[in-house]
Structures are given as structure tokens and as C-alpha cells.
Tab-separated table of C-alpha atoms in Angstrom:
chain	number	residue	atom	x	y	z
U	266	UNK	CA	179.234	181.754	143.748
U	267	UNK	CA	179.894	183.787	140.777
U	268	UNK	CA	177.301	183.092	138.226
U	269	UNK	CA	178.005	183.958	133.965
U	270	UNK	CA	175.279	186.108	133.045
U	271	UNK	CA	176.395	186.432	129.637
U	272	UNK	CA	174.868	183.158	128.413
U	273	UNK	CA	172.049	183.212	130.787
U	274	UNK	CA	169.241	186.312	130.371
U	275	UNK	CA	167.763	184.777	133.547
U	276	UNK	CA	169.926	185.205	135.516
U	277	UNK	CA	170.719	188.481	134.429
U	278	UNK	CA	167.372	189.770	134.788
U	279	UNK	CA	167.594	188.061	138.516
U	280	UNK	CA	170.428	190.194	139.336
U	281	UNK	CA	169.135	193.370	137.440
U	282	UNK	CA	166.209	192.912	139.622
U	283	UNK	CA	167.807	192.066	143.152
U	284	UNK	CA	169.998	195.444	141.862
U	285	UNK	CA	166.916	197.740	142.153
U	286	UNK	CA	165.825	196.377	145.254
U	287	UNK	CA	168.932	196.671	146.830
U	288	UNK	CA	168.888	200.437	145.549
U	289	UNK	CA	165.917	200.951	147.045
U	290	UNK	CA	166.398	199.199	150.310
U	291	UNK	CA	170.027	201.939	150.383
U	292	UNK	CA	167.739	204.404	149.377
U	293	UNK	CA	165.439	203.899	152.565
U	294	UNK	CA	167.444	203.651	154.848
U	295	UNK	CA	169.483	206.211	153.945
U	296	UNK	CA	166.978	208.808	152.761
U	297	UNK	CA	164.288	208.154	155.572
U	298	UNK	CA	165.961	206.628	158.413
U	299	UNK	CA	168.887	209.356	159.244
U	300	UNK	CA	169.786	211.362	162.132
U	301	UNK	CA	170.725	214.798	160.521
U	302	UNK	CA	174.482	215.713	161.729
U	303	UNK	CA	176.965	218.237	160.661
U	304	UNK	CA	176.499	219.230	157.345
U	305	UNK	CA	174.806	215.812	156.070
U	306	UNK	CA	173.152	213.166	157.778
U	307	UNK	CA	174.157	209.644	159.777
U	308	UNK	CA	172.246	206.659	158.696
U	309	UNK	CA	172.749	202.432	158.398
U	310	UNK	CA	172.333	202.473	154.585
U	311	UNK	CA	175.383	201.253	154.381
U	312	UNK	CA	174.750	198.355	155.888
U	313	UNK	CA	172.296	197.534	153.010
U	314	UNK	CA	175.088	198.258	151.016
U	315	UNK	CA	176.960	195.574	152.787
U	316	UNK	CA	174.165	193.234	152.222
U	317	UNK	CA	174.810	193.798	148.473
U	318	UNK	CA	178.345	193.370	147.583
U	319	UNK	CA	177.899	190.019	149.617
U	320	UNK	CA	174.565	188.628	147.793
U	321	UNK	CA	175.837	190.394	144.241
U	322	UNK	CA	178.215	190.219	141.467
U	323	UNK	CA	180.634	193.211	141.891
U	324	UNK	CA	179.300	195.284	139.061
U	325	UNK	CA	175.652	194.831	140.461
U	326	UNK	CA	176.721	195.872	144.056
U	327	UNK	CA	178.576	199.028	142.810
U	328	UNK	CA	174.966	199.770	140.703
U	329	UNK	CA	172.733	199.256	143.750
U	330	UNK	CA	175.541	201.309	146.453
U	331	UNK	CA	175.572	204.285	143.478
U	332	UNK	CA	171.778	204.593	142.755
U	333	UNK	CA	170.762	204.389	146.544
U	334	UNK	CA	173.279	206.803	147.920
U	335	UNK	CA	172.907	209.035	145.146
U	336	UNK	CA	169.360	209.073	145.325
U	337	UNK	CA	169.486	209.526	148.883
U	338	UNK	CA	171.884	212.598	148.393
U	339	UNK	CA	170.015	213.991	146.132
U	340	UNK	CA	166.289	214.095	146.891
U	341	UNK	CA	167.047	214.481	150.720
U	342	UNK	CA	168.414	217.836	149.888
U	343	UNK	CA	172.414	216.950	150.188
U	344	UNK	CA	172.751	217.128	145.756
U	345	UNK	CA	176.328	218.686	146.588
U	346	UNK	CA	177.710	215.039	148.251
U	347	UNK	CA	176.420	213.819	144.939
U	348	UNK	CA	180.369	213.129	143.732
U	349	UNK	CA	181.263	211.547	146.846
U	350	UNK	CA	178.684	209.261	147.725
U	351	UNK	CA	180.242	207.952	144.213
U	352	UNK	CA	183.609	207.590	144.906
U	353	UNK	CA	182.775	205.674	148.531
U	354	UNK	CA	179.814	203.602	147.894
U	355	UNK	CA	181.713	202.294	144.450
U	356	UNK	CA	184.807	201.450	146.566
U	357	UNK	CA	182.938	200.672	149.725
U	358	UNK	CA	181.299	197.594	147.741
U	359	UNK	CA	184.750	196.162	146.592
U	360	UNK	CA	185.309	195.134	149.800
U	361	UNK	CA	182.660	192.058	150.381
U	362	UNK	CA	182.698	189.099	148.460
U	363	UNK	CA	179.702	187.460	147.115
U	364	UNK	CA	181.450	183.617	146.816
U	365	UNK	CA	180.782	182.138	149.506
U	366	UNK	CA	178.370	179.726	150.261
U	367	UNK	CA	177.414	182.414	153.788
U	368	UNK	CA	177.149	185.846	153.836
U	369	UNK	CA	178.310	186.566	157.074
U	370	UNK	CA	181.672	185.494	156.286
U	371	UNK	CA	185.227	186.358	157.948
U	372	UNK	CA	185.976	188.415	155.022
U	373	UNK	CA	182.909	190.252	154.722
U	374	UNK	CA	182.979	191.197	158.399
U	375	UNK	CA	186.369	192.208	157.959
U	376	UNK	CA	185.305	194.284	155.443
U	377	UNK	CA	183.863	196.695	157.012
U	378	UNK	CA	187.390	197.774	158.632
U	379	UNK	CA	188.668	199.508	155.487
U	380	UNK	CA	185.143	200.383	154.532
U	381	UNK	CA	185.335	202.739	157.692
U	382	UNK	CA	188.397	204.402	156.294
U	383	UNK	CA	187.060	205.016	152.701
U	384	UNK	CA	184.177	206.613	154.362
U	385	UNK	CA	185.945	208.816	156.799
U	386	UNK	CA	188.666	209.919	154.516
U	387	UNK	CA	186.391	210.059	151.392
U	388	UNK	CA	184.262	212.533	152.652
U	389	UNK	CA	186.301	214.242	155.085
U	390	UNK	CA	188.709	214.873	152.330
U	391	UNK	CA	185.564	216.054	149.896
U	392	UNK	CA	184.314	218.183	152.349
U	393	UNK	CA	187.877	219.684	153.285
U	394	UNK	CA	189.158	220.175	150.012
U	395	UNK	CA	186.084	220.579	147.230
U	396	UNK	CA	183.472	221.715	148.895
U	397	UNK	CA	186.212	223.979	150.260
U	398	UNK	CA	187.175	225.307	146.856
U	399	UNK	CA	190.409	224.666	147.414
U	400	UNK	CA	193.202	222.204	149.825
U	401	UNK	CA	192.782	224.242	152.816
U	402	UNK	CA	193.626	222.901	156.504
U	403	UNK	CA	191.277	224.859	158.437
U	404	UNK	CA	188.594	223.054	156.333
U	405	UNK	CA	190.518	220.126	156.654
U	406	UNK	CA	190.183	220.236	160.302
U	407	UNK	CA	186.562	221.331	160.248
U	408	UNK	CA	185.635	218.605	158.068
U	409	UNK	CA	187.367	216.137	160.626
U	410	UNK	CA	184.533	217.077	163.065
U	411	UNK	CA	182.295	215.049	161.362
U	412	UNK	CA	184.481	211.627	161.730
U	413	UNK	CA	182.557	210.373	164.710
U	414	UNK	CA	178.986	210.804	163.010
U	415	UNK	CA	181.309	208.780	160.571
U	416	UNK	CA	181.769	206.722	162.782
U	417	UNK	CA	178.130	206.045	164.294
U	418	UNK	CA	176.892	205.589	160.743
U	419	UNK	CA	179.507	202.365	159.878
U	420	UNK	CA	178.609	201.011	163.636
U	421	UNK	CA	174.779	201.039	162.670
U	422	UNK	CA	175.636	200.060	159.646
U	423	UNK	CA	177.093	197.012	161.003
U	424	UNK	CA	174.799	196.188	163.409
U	425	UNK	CA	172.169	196.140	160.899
U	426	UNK	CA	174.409	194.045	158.521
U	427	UNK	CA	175.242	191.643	161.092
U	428	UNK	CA	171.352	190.832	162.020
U	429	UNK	CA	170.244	190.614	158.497
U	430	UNK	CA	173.194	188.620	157.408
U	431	UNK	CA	172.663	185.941	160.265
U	432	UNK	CA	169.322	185.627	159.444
U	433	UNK	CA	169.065	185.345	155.736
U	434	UNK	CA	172.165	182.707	156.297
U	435	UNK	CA	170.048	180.889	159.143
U	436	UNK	CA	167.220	180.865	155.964
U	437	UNK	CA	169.550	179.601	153.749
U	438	UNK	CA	168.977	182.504	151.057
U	439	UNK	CA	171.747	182.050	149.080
U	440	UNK	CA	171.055	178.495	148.168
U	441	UNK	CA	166.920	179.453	148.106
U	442	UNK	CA	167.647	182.163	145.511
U	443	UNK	CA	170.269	180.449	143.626
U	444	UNK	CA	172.442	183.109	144.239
């Protein structure tokens, strides 16, 4: 249901708006709902995220995943993840789609598969290697302890993605919101 915003400032403005909510929704539960663990935190922000890149235009989702992680990184104390939170929440977001009619799709379930891997290896490999100073496999290792907070944080995620998804399909919010 991809919409040309190009020729239609309203629907731009709709999407630059649902775009800063989104951010803000990441942001929340990110920021305020975590469990602190290892050296960052586990949260279901990601399942906001999911939420997103199913409701938005690719370039929107990517905004909203970027500005709510980063946010969340950085004014929860975490600046240093910063670069990271970059990398995964931009690719993390490439892999719902937004064009179809549902948003709790086959696809967009399925999506969460490789969404797991960006986030483990993304940030185990950060944490191993730059925040390291250097490719090191002792930090490599020690950075692999944190793959089952990893872990937790995508299953929340999903949980949370899965509830909200049903229910804004059962309210028929696509069609609602023109979106």
C-alpha cells in the first residue's frame, strides 16, 4: 500500500507525523521499559519498531527505528551503542513490508527471523571488535555472553508485535488511516 508522497503534502505530513510517534513509542519502550543486562539493557522496543516498517514507507520506518533507538541509547546513559543501534535498527526495518492490506502478515512474522540475527551479530560484533579497540576473540567471546539477553529482547519484542498487530488489524487501521 505504497502511497507517492511526492505529489501529495498530505500525505507526507501523515507519514512525517506517524514517524515521530513511532520514534517516540521506540523511544519508550526502549528507554523506560528495560531490564538492565550486561553492558546495555533488554527491552521490546523493537517490537515498536516492527510495528513501523509494517504501517510505514521504508524510509519513514528506518527514521522512526534510528531516532528511537538512538535516543534511547543516548539519554539512558548507553551514548557509546550510539553507532550500532544505527546499523541494526536501519537494517532491522528492511525486513517488514508495509503493502499489505494486514499487518500481521506471513512475511512480516517471518521477519523477525533474520531480524534476530542482525541484532545478535550487529552488536555482538560492535561490542567484540569496536568497543574492543581492536578484532580480538577474547572480546569476541565475551561479547557472545550477551546473545541470550539478545535473545529475550527479540522474543518480547515479538510478543508485543504480535498483540498490537492483531489488534490494530482486528480494527482495521490500515484501511481507517488510509495507510
Amino acid at each position: 500500500m505504497s502511497v507517492n508522497t511526492k505529489n501529495n503534502p498530505t500525505e507526507k505530513m501523515r507519514y512525517i507525523v506517524l514517524t515521530g510517534l513511532f520514534s517516540a513509542l521506540i523511544f519508550i519502550f526502549t528507554a523506560c521499559l528495560h531490564i538492565p543486562s550486561g553492558s546495555g539493557f533488554t527491552h521490546a522496543g523493537d517490537g515498536i519498531l516492527y510495528l513501523a516498517a509494517c504501517i510505514l514507507p521504508v524510509p519513514y520506518a528506518v527514521t522512526a527505528g534510528i531516532i528511537g533507538g538512538t535516543l534511547a541509547d543516548g539519554l539512558s546513559g548507553f551514548p557509546v551503542w550510539i553507532p550500532a543501534t544505527i546499523a541494526v535498527k536501519a537494517l532491522t526495518a528492511l525486513f517488514f513490508t508495509n503493502k499489505s492490506a494486514k499487518i500481521l502478515t506471513f512475511r512480516n512474522i517471518c521477519g523477525i527471523v533474520p531480524s534476530l540475527a542482525v541484532c545478535i551479530a550487529g552488536y555482538t560484533l560492535y561490542e567484540g571488535t569496536v568497543l574492543a579497540k581492536g578484532f580480538s576473540t577474547s572480546a569476541l567471546i565475551a561479547a557472545a555472553a550477551q546473545i541470550p539477553s539478545y535473545c529475550v529482547q527479540i522474543l518480547a519484542s515479538t510478543v508485543l508485535f504480535i498483540i498490537t498487530a492483531a489488534a490494530l488489524d482486528k480494527a482495521d487501521f490500515r484501511r481507517k488511516f488510509r495507510l
